Short mmCIF file of C-alpha atoms in Angstrom, two decimals:
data_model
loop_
_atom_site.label_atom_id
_atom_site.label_comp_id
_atom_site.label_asym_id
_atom_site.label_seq_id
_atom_site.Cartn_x
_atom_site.Cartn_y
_atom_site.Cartn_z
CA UNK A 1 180.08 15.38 31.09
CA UNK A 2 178.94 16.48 27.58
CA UNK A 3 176.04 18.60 27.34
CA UNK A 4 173.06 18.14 25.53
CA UNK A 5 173.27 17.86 21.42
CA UNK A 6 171.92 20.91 19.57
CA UNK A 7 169.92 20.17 16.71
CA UNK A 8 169.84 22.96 14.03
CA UNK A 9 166.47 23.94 13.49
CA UNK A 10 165.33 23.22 10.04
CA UNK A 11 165.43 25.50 7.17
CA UNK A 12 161.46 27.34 6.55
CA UNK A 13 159.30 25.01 4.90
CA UNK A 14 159.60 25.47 1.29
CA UNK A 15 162.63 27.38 1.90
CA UNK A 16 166.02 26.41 -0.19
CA UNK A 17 167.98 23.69 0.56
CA UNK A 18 172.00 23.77 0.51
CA UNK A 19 172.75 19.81 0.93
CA UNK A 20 171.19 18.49 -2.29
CA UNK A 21 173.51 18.01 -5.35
CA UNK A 22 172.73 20.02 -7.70
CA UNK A 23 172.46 17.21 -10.65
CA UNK A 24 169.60 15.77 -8.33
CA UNK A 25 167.64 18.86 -8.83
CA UNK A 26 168.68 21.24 -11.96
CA UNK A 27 165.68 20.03 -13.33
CA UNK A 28 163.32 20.53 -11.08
CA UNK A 29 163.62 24.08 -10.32
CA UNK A 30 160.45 25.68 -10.70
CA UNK A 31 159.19 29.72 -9.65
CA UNK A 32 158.35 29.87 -6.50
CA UNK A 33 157.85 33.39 -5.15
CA UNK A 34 157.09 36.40 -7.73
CA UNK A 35 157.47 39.96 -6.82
CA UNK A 36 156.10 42.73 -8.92
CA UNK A 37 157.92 46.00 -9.58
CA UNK A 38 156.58 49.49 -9.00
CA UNK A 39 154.93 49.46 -12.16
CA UNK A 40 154.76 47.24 -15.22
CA UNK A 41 156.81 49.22 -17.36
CA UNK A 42 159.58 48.59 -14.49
CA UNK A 43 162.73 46.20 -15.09
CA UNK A 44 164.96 44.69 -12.80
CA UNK A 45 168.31 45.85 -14.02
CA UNK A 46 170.98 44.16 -12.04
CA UNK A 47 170.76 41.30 -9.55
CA UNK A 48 172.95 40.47 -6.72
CA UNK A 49 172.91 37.75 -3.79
CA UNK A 50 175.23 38.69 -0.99
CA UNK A 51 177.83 36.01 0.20
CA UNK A 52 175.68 33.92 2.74
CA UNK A 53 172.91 33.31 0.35
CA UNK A 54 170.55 34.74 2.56
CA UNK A 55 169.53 38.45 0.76
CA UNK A 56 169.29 39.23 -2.81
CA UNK A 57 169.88 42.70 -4.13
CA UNK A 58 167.86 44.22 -7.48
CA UNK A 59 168.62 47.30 -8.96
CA UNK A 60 165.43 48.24 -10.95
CA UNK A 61 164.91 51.02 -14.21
CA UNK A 62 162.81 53.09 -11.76
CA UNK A 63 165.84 54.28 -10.02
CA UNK A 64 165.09 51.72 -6.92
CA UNK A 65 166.90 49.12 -4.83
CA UNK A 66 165.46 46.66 -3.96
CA UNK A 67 166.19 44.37 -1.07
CA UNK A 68 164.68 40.71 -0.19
CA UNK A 69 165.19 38.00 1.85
CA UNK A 70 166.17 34.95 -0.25
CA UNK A 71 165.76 32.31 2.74
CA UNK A 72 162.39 33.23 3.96
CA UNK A 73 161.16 34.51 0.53
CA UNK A 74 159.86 38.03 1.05
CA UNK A 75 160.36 41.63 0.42
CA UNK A 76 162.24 43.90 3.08
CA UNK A 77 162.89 46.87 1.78
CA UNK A 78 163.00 49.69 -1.13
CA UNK A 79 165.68 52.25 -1.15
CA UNK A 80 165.61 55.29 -3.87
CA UNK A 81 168.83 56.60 -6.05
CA UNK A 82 166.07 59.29 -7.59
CA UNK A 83 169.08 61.81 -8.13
CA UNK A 84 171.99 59.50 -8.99
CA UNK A 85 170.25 56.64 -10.50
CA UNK A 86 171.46 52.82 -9.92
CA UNK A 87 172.68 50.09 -11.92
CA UNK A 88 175.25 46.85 -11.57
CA UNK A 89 174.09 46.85 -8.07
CA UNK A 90 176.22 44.60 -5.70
CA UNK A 91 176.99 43.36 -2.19
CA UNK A 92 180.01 43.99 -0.45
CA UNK A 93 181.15 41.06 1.75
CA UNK A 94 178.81 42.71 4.55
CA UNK A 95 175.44 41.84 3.62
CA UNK A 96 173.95 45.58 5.22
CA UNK A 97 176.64 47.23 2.91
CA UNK A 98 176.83 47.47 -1.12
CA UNK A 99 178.13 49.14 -4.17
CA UNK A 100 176.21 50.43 -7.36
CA UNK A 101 177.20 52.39 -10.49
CA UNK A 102 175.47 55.51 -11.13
CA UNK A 103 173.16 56.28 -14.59
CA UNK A 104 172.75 59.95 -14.31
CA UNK A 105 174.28 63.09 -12.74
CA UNK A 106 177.37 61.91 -13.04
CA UNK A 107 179.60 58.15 -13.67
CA UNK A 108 180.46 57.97 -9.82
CA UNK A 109 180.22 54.44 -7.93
CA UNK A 110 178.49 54.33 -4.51
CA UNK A 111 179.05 52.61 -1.41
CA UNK A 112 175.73 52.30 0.36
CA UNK A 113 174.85 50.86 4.17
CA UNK A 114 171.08 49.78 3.73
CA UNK A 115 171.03 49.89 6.99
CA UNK A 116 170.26 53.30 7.67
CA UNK A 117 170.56 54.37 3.32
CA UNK A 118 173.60 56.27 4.01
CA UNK A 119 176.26 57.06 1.79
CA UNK A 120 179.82 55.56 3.11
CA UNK A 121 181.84 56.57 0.23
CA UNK A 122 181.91 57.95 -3.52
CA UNK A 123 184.39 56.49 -5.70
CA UNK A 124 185.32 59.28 -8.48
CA UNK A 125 187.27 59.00 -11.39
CA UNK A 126 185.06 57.70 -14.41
CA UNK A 127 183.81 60.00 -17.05
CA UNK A 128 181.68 57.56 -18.80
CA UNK A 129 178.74 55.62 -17.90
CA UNK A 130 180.29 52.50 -15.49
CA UNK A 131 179.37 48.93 -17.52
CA UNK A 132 180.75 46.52 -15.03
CA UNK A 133 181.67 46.13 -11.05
CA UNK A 134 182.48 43.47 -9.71
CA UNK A 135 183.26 42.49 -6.38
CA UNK A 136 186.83 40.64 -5.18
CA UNK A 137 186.08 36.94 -3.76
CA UNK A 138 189.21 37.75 -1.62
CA UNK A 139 189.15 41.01 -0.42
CA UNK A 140 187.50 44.77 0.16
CA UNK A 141 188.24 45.55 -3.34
CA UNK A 142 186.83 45.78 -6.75
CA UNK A 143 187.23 46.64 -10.16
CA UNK A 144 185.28 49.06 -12.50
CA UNK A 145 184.87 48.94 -16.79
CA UNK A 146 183.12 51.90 -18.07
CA UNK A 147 183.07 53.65 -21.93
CA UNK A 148 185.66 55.94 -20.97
CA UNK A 149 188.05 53.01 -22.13
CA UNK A 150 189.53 52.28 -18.57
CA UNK A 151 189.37 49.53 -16.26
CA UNK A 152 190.05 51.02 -12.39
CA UNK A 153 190.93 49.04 -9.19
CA UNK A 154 189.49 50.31 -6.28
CA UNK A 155 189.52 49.40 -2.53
CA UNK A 156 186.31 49.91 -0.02
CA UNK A 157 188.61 51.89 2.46
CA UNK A 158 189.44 54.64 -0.46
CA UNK A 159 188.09 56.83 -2.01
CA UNK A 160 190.69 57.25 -5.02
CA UNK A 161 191.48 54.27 -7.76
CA UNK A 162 194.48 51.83 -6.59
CA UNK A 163 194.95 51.28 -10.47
CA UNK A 164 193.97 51.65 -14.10
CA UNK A 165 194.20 50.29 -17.50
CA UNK A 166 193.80 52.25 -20.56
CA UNK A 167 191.86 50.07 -22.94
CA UNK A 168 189.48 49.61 -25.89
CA UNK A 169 186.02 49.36 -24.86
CA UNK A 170 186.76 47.14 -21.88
CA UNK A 171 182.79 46.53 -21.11
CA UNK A 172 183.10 43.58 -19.08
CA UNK A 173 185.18 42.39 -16.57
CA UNK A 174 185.62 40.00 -13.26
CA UNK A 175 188.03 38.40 -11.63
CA UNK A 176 188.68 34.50 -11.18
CA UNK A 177 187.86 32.26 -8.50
CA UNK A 178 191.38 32.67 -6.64
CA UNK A 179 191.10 36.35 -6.47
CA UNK A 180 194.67 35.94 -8.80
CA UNK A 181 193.29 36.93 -12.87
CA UNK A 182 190.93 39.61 -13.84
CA UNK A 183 189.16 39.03 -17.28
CA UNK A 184 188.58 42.17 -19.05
CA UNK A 185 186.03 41.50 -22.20
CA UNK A 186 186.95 44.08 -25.44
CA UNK A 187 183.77 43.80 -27.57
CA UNK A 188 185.09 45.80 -30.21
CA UNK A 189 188.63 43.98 -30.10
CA UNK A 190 186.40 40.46 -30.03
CA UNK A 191 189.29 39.93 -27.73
CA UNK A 192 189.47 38.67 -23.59
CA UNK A 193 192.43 39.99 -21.79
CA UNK A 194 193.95 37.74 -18.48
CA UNK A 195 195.41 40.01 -16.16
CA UNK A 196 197.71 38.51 -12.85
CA UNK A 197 195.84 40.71 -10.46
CA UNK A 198 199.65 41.42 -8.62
CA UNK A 199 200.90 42.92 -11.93
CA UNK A 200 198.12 44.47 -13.44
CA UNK A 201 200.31 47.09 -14.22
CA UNK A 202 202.24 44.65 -16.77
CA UNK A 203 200.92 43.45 -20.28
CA UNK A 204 198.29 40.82 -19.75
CA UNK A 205 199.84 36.78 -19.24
CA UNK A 206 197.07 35.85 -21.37
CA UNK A 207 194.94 37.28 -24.76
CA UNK A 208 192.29 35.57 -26.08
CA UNK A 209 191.01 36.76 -29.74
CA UNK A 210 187.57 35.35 -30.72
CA UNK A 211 187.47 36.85 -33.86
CA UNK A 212 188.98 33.13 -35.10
CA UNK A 213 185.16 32.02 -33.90
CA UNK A 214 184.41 33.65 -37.49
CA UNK A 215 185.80 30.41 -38.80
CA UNK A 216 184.04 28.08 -37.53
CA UNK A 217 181.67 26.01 -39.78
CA UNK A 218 178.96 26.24 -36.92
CA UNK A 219 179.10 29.95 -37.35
CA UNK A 220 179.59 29.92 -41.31
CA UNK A 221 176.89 27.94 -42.10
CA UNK A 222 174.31 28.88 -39.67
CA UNK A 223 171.14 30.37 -41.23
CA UNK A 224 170.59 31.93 -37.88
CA UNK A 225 174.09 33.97 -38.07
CA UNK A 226 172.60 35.64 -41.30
CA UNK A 227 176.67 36.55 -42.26
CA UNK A 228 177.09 38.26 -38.88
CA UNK A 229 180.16 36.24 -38.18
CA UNK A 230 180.49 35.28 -34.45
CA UNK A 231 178.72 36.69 -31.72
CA UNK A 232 179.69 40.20 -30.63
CA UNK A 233 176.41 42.09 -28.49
CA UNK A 234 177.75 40.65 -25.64
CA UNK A 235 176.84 40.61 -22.05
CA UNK A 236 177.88 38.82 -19.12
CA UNK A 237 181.57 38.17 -18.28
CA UNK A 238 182.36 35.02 -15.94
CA UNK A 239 184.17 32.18 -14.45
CA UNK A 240 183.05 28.91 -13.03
CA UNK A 241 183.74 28.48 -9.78
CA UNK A 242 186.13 25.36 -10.16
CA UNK A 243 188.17 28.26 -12.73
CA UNK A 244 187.99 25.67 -15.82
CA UNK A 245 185.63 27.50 -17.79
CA UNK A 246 184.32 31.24 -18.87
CA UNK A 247 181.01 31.99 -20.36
CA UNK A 248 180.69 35.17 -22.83
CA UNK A 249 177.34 35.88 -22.14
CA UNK A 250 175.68 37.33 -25.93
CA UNK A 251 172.53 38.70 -27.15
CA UNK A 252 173.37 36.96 -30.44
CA UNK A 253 171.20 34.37 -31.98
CA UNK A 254 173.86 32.26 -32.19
CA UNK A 255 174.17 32.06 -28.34
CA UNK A 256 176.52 31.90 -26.03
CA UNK A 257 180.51 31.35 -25.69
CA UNK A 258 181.61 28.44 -23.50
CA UNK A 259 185.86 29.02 -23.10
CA UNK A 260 188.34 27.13 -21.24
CA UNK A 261 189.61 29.52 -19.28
CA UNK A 262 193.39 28.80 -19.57
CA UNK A 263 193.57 28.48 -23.36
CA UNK A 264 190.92 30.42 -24.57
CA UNK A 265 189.55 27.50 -26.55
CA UNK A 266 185.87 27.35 -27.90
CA UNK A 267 184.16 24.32 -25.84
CA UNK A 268 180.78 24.99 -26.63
CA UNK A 269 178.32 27.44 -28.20
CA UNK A 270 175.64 27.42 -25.90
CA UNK A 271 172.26 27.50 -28.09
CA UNK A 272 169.00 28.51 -27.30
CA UNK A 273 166.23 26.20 -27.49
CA UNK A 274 165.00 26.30 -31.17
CA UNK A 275 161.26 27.64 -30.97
CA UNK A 276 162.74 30.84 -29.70
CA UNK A 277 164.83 31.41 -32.62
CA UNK A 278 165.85 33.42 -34.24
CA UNK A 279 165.55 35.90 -31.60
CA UNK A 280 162.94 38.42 -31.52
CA UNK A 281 164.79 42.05 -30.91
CA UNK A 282 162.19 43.97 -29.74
CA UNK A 283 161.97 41.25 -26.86
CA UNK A 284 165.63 41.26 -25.42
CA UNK A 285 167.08 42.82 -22.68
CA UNK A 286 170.27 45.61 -23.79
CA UNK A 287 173.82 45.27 -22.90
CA UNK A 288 174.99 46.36 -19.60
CA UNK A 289 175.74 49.48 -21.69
CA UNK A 290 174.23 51.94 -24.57
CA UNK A 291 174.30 49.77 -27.56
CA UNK A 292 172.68 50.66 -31.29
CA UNK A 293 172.11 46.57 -31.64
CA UNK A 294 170.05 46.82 -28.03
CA UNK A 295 166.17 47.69 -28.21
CA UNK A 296 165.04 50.53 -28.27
CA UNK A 297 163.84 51.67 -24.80
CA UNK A 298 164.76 48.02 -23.51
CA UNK A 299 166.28 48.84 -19.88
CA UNK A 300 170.12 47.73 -19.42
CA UNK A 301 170.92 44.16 -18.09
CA UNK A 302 173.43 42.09 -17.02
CA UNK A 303 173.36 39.12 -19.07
CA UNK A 304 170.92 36.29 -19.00
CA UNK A 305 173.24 33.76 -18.50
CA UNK A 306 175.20 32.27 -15.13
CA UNK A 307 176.90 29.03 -14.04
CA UNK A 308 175.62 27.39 -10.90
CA UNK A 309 177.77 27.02 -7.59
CA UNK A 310 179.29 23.69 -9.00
CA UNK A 311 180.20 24.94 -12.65
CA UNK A 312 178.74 22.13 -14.50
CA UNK A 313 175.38 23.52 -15.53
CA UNK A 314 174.68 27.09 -17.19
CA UNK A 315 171.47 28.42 -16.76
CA UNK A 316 169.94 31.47 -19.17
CA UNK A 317 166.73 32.39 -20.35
CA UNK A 318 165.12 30.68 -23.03
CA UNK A 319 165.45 34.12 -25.59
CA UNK A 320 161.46 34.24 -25.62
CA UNK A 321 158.79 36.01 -23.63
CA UNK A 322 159.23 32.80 -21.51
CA UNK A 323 160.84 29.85 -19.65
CA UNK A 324 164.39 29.17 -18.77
CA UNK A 325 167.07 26.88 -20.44
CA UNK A 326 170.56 24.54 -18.61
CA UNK A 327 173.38 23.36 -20.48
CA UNK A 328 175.61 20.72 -18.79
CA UNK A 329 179.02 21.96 -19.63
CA UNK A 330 179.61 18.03 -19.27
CA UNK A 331 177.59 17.19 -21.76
CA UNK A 332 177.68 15.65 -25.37
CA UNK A 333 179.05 18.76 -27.55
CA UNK A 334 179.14 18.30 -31.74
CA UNK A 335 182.52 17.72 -32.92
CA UNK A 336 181.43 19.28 -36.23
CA UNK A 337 179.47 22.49 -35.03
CA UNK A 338 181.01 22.53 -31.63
CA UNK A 339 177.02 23.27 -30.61
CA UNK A 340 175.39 22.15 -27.16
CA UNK A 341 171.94 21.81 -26.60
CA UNK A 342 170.10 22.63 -23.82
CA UNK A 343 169.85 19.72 -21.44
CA UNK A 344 166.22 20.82 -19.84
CA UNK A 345 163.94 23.68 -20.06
CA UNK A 346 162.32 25.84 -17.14
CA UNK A 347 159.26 26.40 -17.28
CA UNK A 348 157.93 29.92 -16.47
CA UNK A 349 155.23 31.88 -17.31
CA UNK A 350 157.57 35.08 -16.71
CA UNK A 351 160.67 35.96 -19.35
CA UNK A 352 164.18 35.71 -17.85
CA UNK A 353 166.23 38.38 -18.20
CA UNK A 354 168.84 38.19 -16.09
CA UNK A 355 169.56 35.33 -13.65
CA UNK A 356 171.65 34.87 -10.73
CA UNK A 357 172.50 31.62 -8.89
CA UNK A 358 172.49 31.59 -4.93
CA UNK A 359 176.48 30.85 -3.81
CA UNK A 360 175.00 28.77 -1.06
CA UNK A 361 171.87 27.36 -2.01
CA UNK A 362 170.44 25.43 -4.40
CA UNK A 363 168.01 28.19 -5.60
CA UNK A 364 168.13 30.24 -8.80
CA UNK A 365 167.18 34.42 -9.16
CA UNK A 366 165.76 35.49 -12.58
CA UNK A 367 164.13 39.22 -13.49
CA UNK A 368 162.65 41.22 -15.61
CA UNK A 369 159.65 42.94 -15.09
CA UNK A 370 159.38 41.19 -12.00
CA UNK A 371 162.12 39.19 -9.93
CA UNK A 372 161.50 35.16 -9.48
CA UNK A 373 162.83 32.93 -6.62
CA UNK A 374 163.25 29.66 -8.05
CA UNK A 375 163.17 26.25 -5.71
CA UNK A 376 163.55 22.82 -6.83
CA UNK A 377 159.89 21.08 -6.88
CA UNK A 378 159.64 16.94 -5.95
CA UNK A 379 157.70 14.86 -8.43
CA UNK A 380 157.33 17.58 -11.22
CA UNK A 381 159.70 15.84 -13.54
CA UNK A 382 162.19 17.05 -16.60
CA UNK A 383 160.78 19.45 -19.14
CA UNK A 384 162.21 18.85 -22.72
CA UNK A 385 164.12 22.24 -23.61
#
């Protein structure tokens, strides 16, 4: 005889939802829960939701961690890196366990159980400040860029480097979907290197050079570019998750690069909603590294920019004091400027700058002087961008 059906209680009220499309409701996402920071010269540096959704990881300018729970909406804890520092905070694949790169002292990644805040593991070998981790979809591993000019491969279980690539300035990188490529971003090269992940040690399969963007009329005629040729401050490095596309996140005016990931091909410049441009310097967040285009005394970031679980829409901040932008990646780009608008705005009365989608639910992560859990909102209808 069958026993009794179990209904699955339902999520908190309020709480995110994972089985609405996420065309239904890109437009309705609206702030929902605001923390503040220690203090209100305090940014959120780094943000980071672990792989069931369920806890979202900060890394903050006052040398904090900063743990919530993204489900029921509230803080749990604080943990301190006074001595070391803490940036490019992430999660492992256990959600009590993570990784973050060190700002002072020395240029050493940590492996962290916030469980009890004790160190698992150092990961040595960088001798310059560590601009990008990121996590393997796959496995225990990960890869490190830092301004030493190296990119290292690492695994959880070790505390020495399974690999490294000598390169120029390689300040971003991630891997693909598949856990197969790893991008590696040269700002000073203008240049995006495609590495098969099984023989990194061998030339890359694929280079993209950007600096043919310089030729494009969109960028040669804009009054925004101001002869600055194509965007180079940039700042976030990453795939969609259906491995079509890659964004070049940018603090440039012009915006941000939409690629096709196998060519290399411009698709779209992503551009900001007009009445924030052109941008205002002394607002935006820096690079994930030292930079002389970044403000002065502006905290480090990790781009404003991410695509959501389904890899049609981007979402960013708006490049003001305010509000958030999406871009549908599907939608109507000009064949002349190879442009795209924004498809909505976000209203907010906080800025945005950086933003993190939730891999399970529909439900959005910005920060900057304090972090914002974003919900979608029945009945409050589309805001023009």
């Amino acid at each position: 005889m069958a026993g009794p059906i179990v209904v699955p209680p339902p999520p908190p009220p309020g709480g995110p939802q994972a089985t609405q499309k996420t065309s239904d409701v890109i437009g309705n996402l609206r702030p929902t829960k605001l923390f503040k920071l220690s203090a209100p010269t305090t940014y959120a540096t780094s943000l980071s939701f672990d792989d069931s959704g369920e806890f979202l990881l900060a890394a903050c300018s006052d040398e904090s961690l900063q743990l919530y729970n993204a489900k029921e909406g509230r803080a749990l804890k604080t943990l301190f890196s006074k001595k070391y520092g803490a940036h490019l905070a992430r999660f492992t694949h256990h959600s009590q366990s993570i990784i973050y790169a060190s700002t002072k002292t020395d240029d050493t990644i940590r492996y962290l159980s916030t469980h009890d805040n004790q160190f698992l593991r150092y990961f040595k070998g960088h001798t310059a400040p560590v601009t990008a981790l990121a996590l393997c979809p796959a496995s225990d591993t990960f890869i490190s860029g830092s301004l030493d000019n190296t990119v290292r491969l690492w695994s959880l279980s070790s505390p020495s480097p399974q690999g490294k690539l000598n390169l120029a300035t390689p300040t971003l990188a991630t891997y693909d979907p598949s856990a197969t490529v790893i991008a590696i971003a040269s700002p000073s090269t203008s240049s995006i290197l495609l590495y098969d992940l099984r023989n990194y040690d061998k030339p890359p399969f694929a280079t993209f050079d950007l600096r043919a963007l310089d030729s494009l009329p969109a960028i040669m005629a804009s009054p925004l570019a101001a002869g600055a040729g194509a965007p180079r401050d940039w700042t976030k490095l990453e795939f969609s998750n259906d491995g079509k596309s890659l964004i070049v996140g940018t603090n440039n005016t012009l915006g941000h690069l939409l690629l096709d990931a196998f060519s290399g091909e411009l698709k779209a410049l992503l551009v900001r909603p007009p009445q924030y441009l052109p941008l205002n310097p002394s607002i935006l967040r820096a690079t994930p590294w030292p930079s002389s285009s970044s403000a002065v005394g502006t905290a480090a970031g990790q781009g404003d920019v991410c695509f959501s679980a389904d890899g049609r829409y981007v979402v960013g901040g708006s490049g003001g004091d305010r509000d958030a932008a999406v871009w549908d990646v599907q939608g109507q780009v000009d064949e002349e400027t190879k442009t795209l608008a924004p498809l909505c705005g976000l209203p907010c009365k906080s800025r945005v700058g950086i933003v993190e989608w939730n891999p399970r639910y529909n439900m959005v992560a910005t920060a900057d002087r304090e972090v914002v859990f974003w919900l979608p909102e029945d009945g409050v209808g589309i805001k023009p961008p």
